Coordinates of C-alpha atoms in Angstrom, one line a residue:
M2 CA 90.7 89.5 108.2
K3 CA 89.5 88.8 111.6
K4 CA 91.4 85.3 113.3
S5 CA 88.7 84.3 114.0
I6 CA 87.1 83.9 110.5
V7 CA 90.4 82.5 109.1
V8 CA 90.3 79.7 111.9
S9 CA 86.4 79.3 111.1
L10 CA 87.1 79.0 107.5
H11 CA 89.9 76.5 108.3
I12 CA 88.1 74.6 110.6
L13 CA 84.8 74.3 107.7
Y14 CA 87.3 72.8 104.8
W15 CA 88.7 70.3 106.8
C16 CA 85.1 69.0 107.9
L17 CA 84.2 68.9 103.9
Y18 CA 87.6 66.9 103.1
L19 CA 86.8 64.5 105.7
F20 CA 82.9 64.1 104.5
L21 CA 84.5 64.5 101.3
L22 CA 87.2 60.7 102.7
V23 CA 84.3 59.1 104.3
L24 CA 81.8 59.2 101.7
L25 CA 84.7 58.0 99.8
Q26 CA 86.0 55.2 101.9
L27 CA 82.4 53.9 101.6
F28 CA 81.7 53.9 98.1
M29 CA 85.1 52.4 98.2
W30 CA 83.8 49.5 100.8
I31 CA 80.4 48.6 99.3
D32 CA 81.5 48.6 95.3
R33 CA 83.8 45.8 97.0
I34 CA 81.6 43.3 99.6
P35 CA 78.9 40.8 98.3
K36 CA 75.7 42.6 98.7
S37 CA 74.2 39.1 99.6
S38 CA 76.5 39.3 102.5
P39 CA 76.5 42.3 104.4
V40 CA 79.5 42.5 107.2
P41 CA 80.3 44.8 109.2
I42 CA 81.9 48.3 108.3
P43 CA 85.5 48.5 109.5
W44 CA 85.4 52.3 110.5
I45 CA 88.6 51.6 112.7
D46 CA 90.9 50.3 110.0
I47 CA 89.3 53.1 107.5
S48 CA 90.1 55.7 110.5
F49 CA 93.9 55.1 110.8
F50 CA 94.7 54.1 106.9
M51 CA 92.7 57.9 105.6
G52 CA 94.9 59.4 108.2
G53 CA 98.1 58.0 107.6
F54 CA 97.3 57.7 103.5
A55 CA 94.8 61.3 103.3
I56 CA 95.2 63.5 106.4
L57 CA 98.4 63.8 107.8
P58 CA 100.0 64.6 104.3
A59 CA 97.1 66.2 103.5
V60 CA 97.4 68.9 106.3
F61 CA 101.8 68.8 106.0
G62 CA 100.8 70.0 102.3
F63 CA 98.1 72.2 102.7
Y64 CA 99.7 74.2 106.1
T65 CA 103.7 74.5 104.5
F66 CA 102.1 75.9 101.3
Y67 CA 100.6 78.1 103.0
T68 CA 102.5 79.6 105.0
I69 CA 106.3 78.6 103.1
L70 CA 105.8 78.4 100.3
F71 CA 102.9 81.8 99.8
T72 CA 106.3 83.7 100.9
Q73 CA 108.4 82.5 98.1
Y74 CA 105.7 83.1 95.7
L75 CA 105.2 86.9 96.4
K76 CA 108.1 87.2 95.4
P77 CA 108.7 87.4 91.1
K78 CA 112.6 87.5 91.1
R79 CA 112.1 83.8 93.0
K80 CA 110.2 82.3 90.7
F81 CA 112.6 79.1 90.3
H82 CA 112.3 78.5 94.2
F83 CA 108.8 79.0 94.2
F84 CA 108.7 76.2 91.7
L85 CA 111.0 73.6 93.4
G86 CA 109.8 74.5 96.9
L87 CA 106.6 73.1 95.4
I88 CA 108.3 70.2 94.0
I89 CA 110.0 68.8 96.8
L90 CA 106.6 69.5 99.4
T91 CA 104.9 67.6 98.1
L92 CA 107.1 64.4 97.5
C93 CA 108.1 65.0 100.6
C94 CA 103.9 65.2 101.5
G95 CA 104.5 61.6 99.8
M96 CA 106.9 60.4 102.5
I97 CA 105.7 61.3 104.8
G98 CA 102.3 59.3 103.8
V99 CA 104.8 56.9 103.5
I100 CA 106.1 56.4 106.4
N101 CA 103.1 56.4 108.2
V102 CA 101.1 53.5 105.7
T103 CA 104.6 51.4 106.7
V104 CA 104.2 52.4 110.3
L105 CA 100.5 51.2 110.3
H106 CA 101.0 48.3 108.7
Y107 CA 103.5 47.5 110.9
F108 CA 100.8 47.8 113.9
H109 CA 98.2 45.0 111.5
L110 CA 95.7 49.1 111.3
S111 CA 96.4 48.8 107.3
P112 CA 97.0 47.5 104.1
G113 CA 100.9 47.3 103.3
L114 CA 102.1 49.6 100.9
F115 CA 104.5 46.8 99.0
A116 CA 101.2 44.4 99.3
A117 CA 101.3 43.8 95.9
G118 CA 105.0 44.4 95.4
L119 CA 105.9 47.4 93.4
D120 CA 102.8 47.7 91.8
S121 CA 101.0 49.1 94.5
A122 CA 103.9 51.0 96.3
I123 CA 104.3 52.8 93.1
P124 CA 100.4 54.3 92.2
I125 CA 99.9 55.0 96.1
T126 CA 103.3 57.0 96.0
I127 CA 101.7 59.2 93.2
I128 CA 98.2 59.2 95.0
I129 CA 99.6 60.4 98.2
C130 CA 102.1 63.1 96.9
I131 CA 99.1 64.1 94.7
N132 CA 96.7 64.1 97.6
G133 CA 99.3 66.7 98.9
L134 CA 99.6 68.6 96.2
L135 CA 96.1 69.0 95.5
N136 CA 95.8 70.6 98.7
G137 CA 98.5 72.5 99.2
G138 CA 96.8 74.4 96.2
M139 CA 93.6 75.2 97.8
G140 CA 96.3 76.1 101.0
L141 CA 98.2 78.9 98.6
V142 CA 94.9 79.8 97.2
S143 CA 93.2 80.6 100.4
R144 CA 96.6 82.4 101.8
G145 CA 96.3 84.3 98.7
F146 CA 92.6 84.4 99.6
V147 CA 92.8 85.7 103.0
S148 CA 96.3 88.1 102.1
W149 CA 94.3 89.9 98.6
Y150 CA 91.9 90.5 101.1
N151 CA 93.7 92.3 103.7
D152 CA 95.1 94.3 101.1
I153 CA 91.7 95.6 100.4
R154 CA 90.8 95.8 103.9
L155 CA 94.2 98.2 104.6
K156 CA 94.1 100.5 101.3
E157 CA 89.8 100.6 102.4
D158 CA 91.1 101.6 105.7
L159 CA 94.4 104.4 104.2
Y160 CA 91.7 105.9 102.0
K161 CA 89.6 106.4 104.6
K162 CA 92.4 107.6 106.9
N163 CA 93.4 109.7 104.2
L164 CA 89.8 111.3 103.5
E165 CA 89.6 111.8 107.4
I166 CA 92.8 113.8 107.8
E167 CA 91.1 115.2 104.7
L168 CA 88.2 116.6 105.6
A169 CA 89.5 117.5 108.6
L170 CA 91.5 120.0 106.4
V171 CA 88.1 121.4 105.1
K172 CA 86.8 122.1 108.4
S173 CA 89.2 123.4 110.2
Q174 CA 90.3 125.8 106.9
I175 CA 89.6 129.3 107.4
N176 CA 91.0 131.6 105.3
P177 CA 94.1 133.2 106.9
H178 CA 93.4 136.5 104.7
F179 CA 90.2 137.1 106.1
L180 CA 90.9 136.4 109.7
F181 CA 94.1 138.6 109.5
N182 CA 92.0 141.3 107.5
T183 CA 89.0 140.9 109.6
I184 CA 91.2 141.4 112.9
N185 CA 92.5 144.6 111.2
N186 CA 89.6 145.6 110.2
I187 CA 88.2 145.9 114.2
D188 CA 90.9 147.1 115.0
V189 CA 90.1 150.4 113.5
L190 CA 86.9 150.3 113.6
I191 CA 87.8 150.3 117.6
E192 CA 88.7 153.4 117.4
K193 CA 85.7 155.3 115.3
D194 CA 82.6 152.6 116.9
Q195 CA 83.6 150.2 120.0
V196 CA 80.2 148.9 120.3
L197 CA 80.1 148.1 116.6
A198 CA 83.7 146.7 117.1
S199 CA 82.7 144.9 119.7
L200 CA 79.4 143.6 118.7
Y201 CA 82.0 142.4 115.2
L202 CA 85.0 140.8 117.6
N203 CA 81.7 138.6 119.3
K204 CA 80.4 137.1 115.6
L205 CA 84.4 136.6 114.6
S206 CA 84.3 134.7 118.3
D207 CA 81.4 133.1 116.9
I208 CA 83.1 131.6 114.5
M209 CA 86.0 130.6 116.0
R210 CA 83.6 128.5 118.9
Y211 CA 81.7 127.4 115.7
M212 CA 84.7 125.5 114.2
L213 CA 86.6 124.2 117.3
Y214 CA 82.9 122.7 118.3
E215 CA 80.5 122.3 116.8
T216 CA 82.7 120.3 113.0
K217 CA 83.5 118.0 115.2
S218 CA 79.3 116.6 114.9
E219 CA 79.3 114.4 111.9
K220 CA 75.9 116.3 111.3
V221 CA 74.8 120.2 112.6
E222 CA 71.9 121.1 112.1
V223 CA 71.2 123.9 109.2
A224 CA 69.9 126.9 111.3
K225 CA 73.4 127.0 113.1
E226 CA 75.1 126.2 109.6
I227 CA 73.1 129.3 109.0
A228 CA 74.2 131.2 111.4
Y229 CA 78.0 130.5 111.1
V230 CA 77.0 131.5 107.2
E231 CA 75.3 134.4 107.9
K232 CA 78.0 135.4 110.9
Y233 CA 80.5 134.8 108.1
I234 CA 79.3 137.5 105.3
E235 CA 78.2 140.1 107.8
L236 CA 82.4 140.4 108.7
Q237 CA 83.4 140.1 104.6
K238 CA 80.7 143.0 104.8
I239 CA 83.5 145.3 106.7
R240 CA 85.4 145.5 103.7
T241 CA 83.6 147.6 101.5
P242 CA 80.9 150.6 103.2
N243 CA 78.6 148.7 100.1
K244 CA 76.5 146.6 101.8
N245 CA 74.9 145.5 98.6
F246 CA 77.5 143.9 97.5
V247 CA 75.6 140.3 98.4
T248 CA 71.8 139.7 98.7
C249 CA 71.3 136.2 100.8
K250 CA 68.2 134.7 100.3
L251 CA 66.8 132.4 102.9
E252 CA 64.2 129.5 102.5
I253 CA 64.1 127.6 105.7
F254 CA 61.0 125.6 105.1
E255 CA 62.2 122.7 106.6
E256 CA 64.1 123.2 110.5
D257 CA 65.2 119.3 110.6
W258 CA 67.2 119.2 108.0
Q259 CA 71.0 118.1 109.4
I260 CA 73.6 118.7 107.4
A261 CA 77.4 118.0 107.2
P262 CA 79.4 121.0 109.8
M263 CA 80.8 123.2 107.3
L264 CA 80.0 122.2 103.6
F265 CA 78.6 126.0 101.9
I266 CA 81.9 127.7 103.4
P267 CA 84.0 127.2 101.4
F268 CA 82.6 127.8 98.0
I269 CA 81.1 131.4 99.5
E270 CA 85.0 131.7 100.9
N271 CA 85.2 131.0 96.7
A272 CA 83.1 133.7 96.1
F273 CA 84.9 136.5 98.6
K274 CA 88.6 135.7 97.4
H275 CA 87.5 136.7 93.4
A276 CA 84.4 138.7 93.8
E277 CA 86.1 142.0 92.5
H278 CA 82.9 144.4 92.0
L279 CA 82.5 145.1 95.6
K280 CA 81.0 148.4 94.8
S281 CA 78.0 147.2 92.2
G282 CA 74.9 145.4 93.7
S283 CA 75.0 141.8 93.7
A284 CA 78.3 140.6 92.7
I285 CA 77.1 138.0 95.2
E286 CA 74.5 136.4 95.1
I287 CA 73.7 133.3 97.5
T288 CA 70.6 130.8 97.8
I289 CA 69.9 128.5 100.6
K290 CA 66.9 126.4 101.1
A291 CA 65.5 123.4 102.2
S292 CA 61.4 121.7 101.7
A293 CA 60.9 118.3 102.9
D294 CA 62.4 116.1 100.6
R295 CA 65.9 118.9 99.7
L296 CA 68.1 121.6 100.1
L297 CA 69.4 123.8 97.5
F298 CA 72.7 125.7 98.1
R299 CA 73.6 128.2 95.2
C300 CA 76.6 130.7 95.5
S301 CA 77.6 133.0 92.4
N302 CA 80.5 135.9 92.1
K303 CA 80.9 138.1 89.8
Y304 CA 85.0 137.9 88.2
T305 CA 86.2 140.2 85.7
V306 CA 87.2 138.9 82.8
H307 CA 90.7 140.0 81.8
K308 CA 92.4 138.3 85.2
K309 CA 93.7 134.9 85.5
H310 CA 90.8 132.7 87.1
D311 CA 91.3 129.9 88.6
Q312 CA 88.2 129.4 91.6
D313 CA 88.8 126.7 94.3
A314 CA 86.5 126.6 97.2
G315 CA 88.4 127.6 100.5
G316 CA 92.1 127.2 98.8
L317 CA 91.5 123.7 99.0
G318 CA 90.7 122.7 95.7
N319 CA 87.7 122.1 93.4
D320 CA 88.7 117.8 93.8
L321 CA 89.0 117.5 97.4
I322 CA 85.6 119.2 98.1
L323 CA 83.5 117.6 95.3
K324 CA 85.6 114.6 97.4
R325 CA 84.5 115.1 100.5
I326 CA 80.5 115.2 98.7
K327 CA 80.6 112.2 97.4
L328 CA 81.5 110.3 100.0
L329 CA 78.8 112.0 103.0
Y330 CA 76.1 112.1 100.4
P331 CA 76.5 109.5 97.7
D332 CA 73.2 108.9 95.0
K333 CA 72.1 112.2 97.1
H334 CA 73.1 115.3 95.7
D335 CA 73.3 116.7 93.0
L336 CA 76.5 119.5 91.5
E337 CA 76.9 121.4 89.5
I338 CA 79.4 124.6 88.8
E339 CA 79.1 126.6 85.7
D340 CA 81.2 129.4 84.8
L341 CA 79.3 131.5 82.4
D342 CA 79.7 135.7 81.1
S343 CA 82.1 136.6 83.7
T344 CA 80.4 134.4 86.5
Y345 CA 81.1 131.7 88.7
T346 CA 78.3 130.0 89.8
V347 CA 78.2 126.9 92.3
T348 CA 74.9 124.9 92.9
L349 CA 74.4 122.4 95.3
I350 CA 70.9 120.5 95.9
L351 CA 70.6 117.3 98.5
Y352 CA 68.3 114.8 98.8
R353 CA 66.6 112.4 101.9
N354 CA 66.2 109.9 99.7
A355 CA 69.0 108.3 97.1
N356 CA 68.1 109.8 92.9

C-alpha cells in the first residue's frame, strides 16, 4: 500500500477520534451545567485535559502497538512476549496519562487526579489504560490490514511476474526439432532446387523475424498471425512429398481482429509433432474463421492408437497454454479439447464481448 494512502488513513482515524472526543466532552459539559444559566464553553480547559487524558495515551498506545507489538504478534513462538508486551504498554499508557494530568493540574489547566482521593485516581487511571488499550488494538488492526493488503499485492505481483515469464516462454518458444529439421531439409534442397530452397529459407527468416519483433506486442492483427501459421505449415510440408496431409481453411470476414501473438501456434506445433499419418490425406486439419463477433480456431490431427499418446501444446504443457488463454481472455473464450477415435481436436473460440 502506498505511503500516502497509509498516512491518509491515519489522519482520517485521528480526525474521527478527535471529533468523537469533542462530542463526548460537549455532552458531559452540557449535562453538568444548569440549563437556566448558560456559561461559555471552557475550550482551553477541555483541550488541555483531553490532550493529557485521552490523546497522548491514545497516540502512544496506537503507535507502540502498531510498530513494536505487531512484530511480536507475527511470531507464533513468542505469544507470551506478545501478551506481556501488551500489558506493559497498556500500563505505560496509563502512566503517561497520569503524568500528563498531574502536570496539567500543577499549572491549573485540568482537574487533579486525586481530587477525590483514590476514589477518583483509580477509575481515571483505569479509563486511561483502557483508552490506550483500545487505541492500541486499533493500531494492531490497522497494521494488520496494511500488512494483509501488502501481502495480497505482493502475491499478485509475483503471480503476474511468473505469468509474464511463462508467457514470454510461450511467445519465444519454437520447437528445436522443427528448426533443426527445417534447416537440414533446406540444406538438402539447396542441391536439388536452389530457388525453392531460397524461398523456404526466406519463410524461415520471416518466422524468426515475427517471433523476435511482433511477439513483443500484446496484440497483433489476425492477418499477421495467419501469415505466420501459413509459413510454418509450408515449412512443415518439406518433411513429406505428400502435400495433402495438411488442409487449412481460412475464412476472414473481419480483418480488424486483434489477438495475442502466437496464440494458435502451440496447438499447431502439437498437431505436427503427433500426427503420424503423413502419407494420408487430411492427417492434420486447421480451420480459422473470423466473423464480426467471434473468432474460431480448430486444429485436429490423427495419431496411431497403439502408441503412447500424451499431447502437450508446443512442448510446454496444456496447463500453461490454458493459463495463458484464461489470463488474456477472461470470460471471452471457449476452449474444448477432444480426444476421440484416434483424433485429437482443439477448438478455441474467442468473443469480442464477454459471455
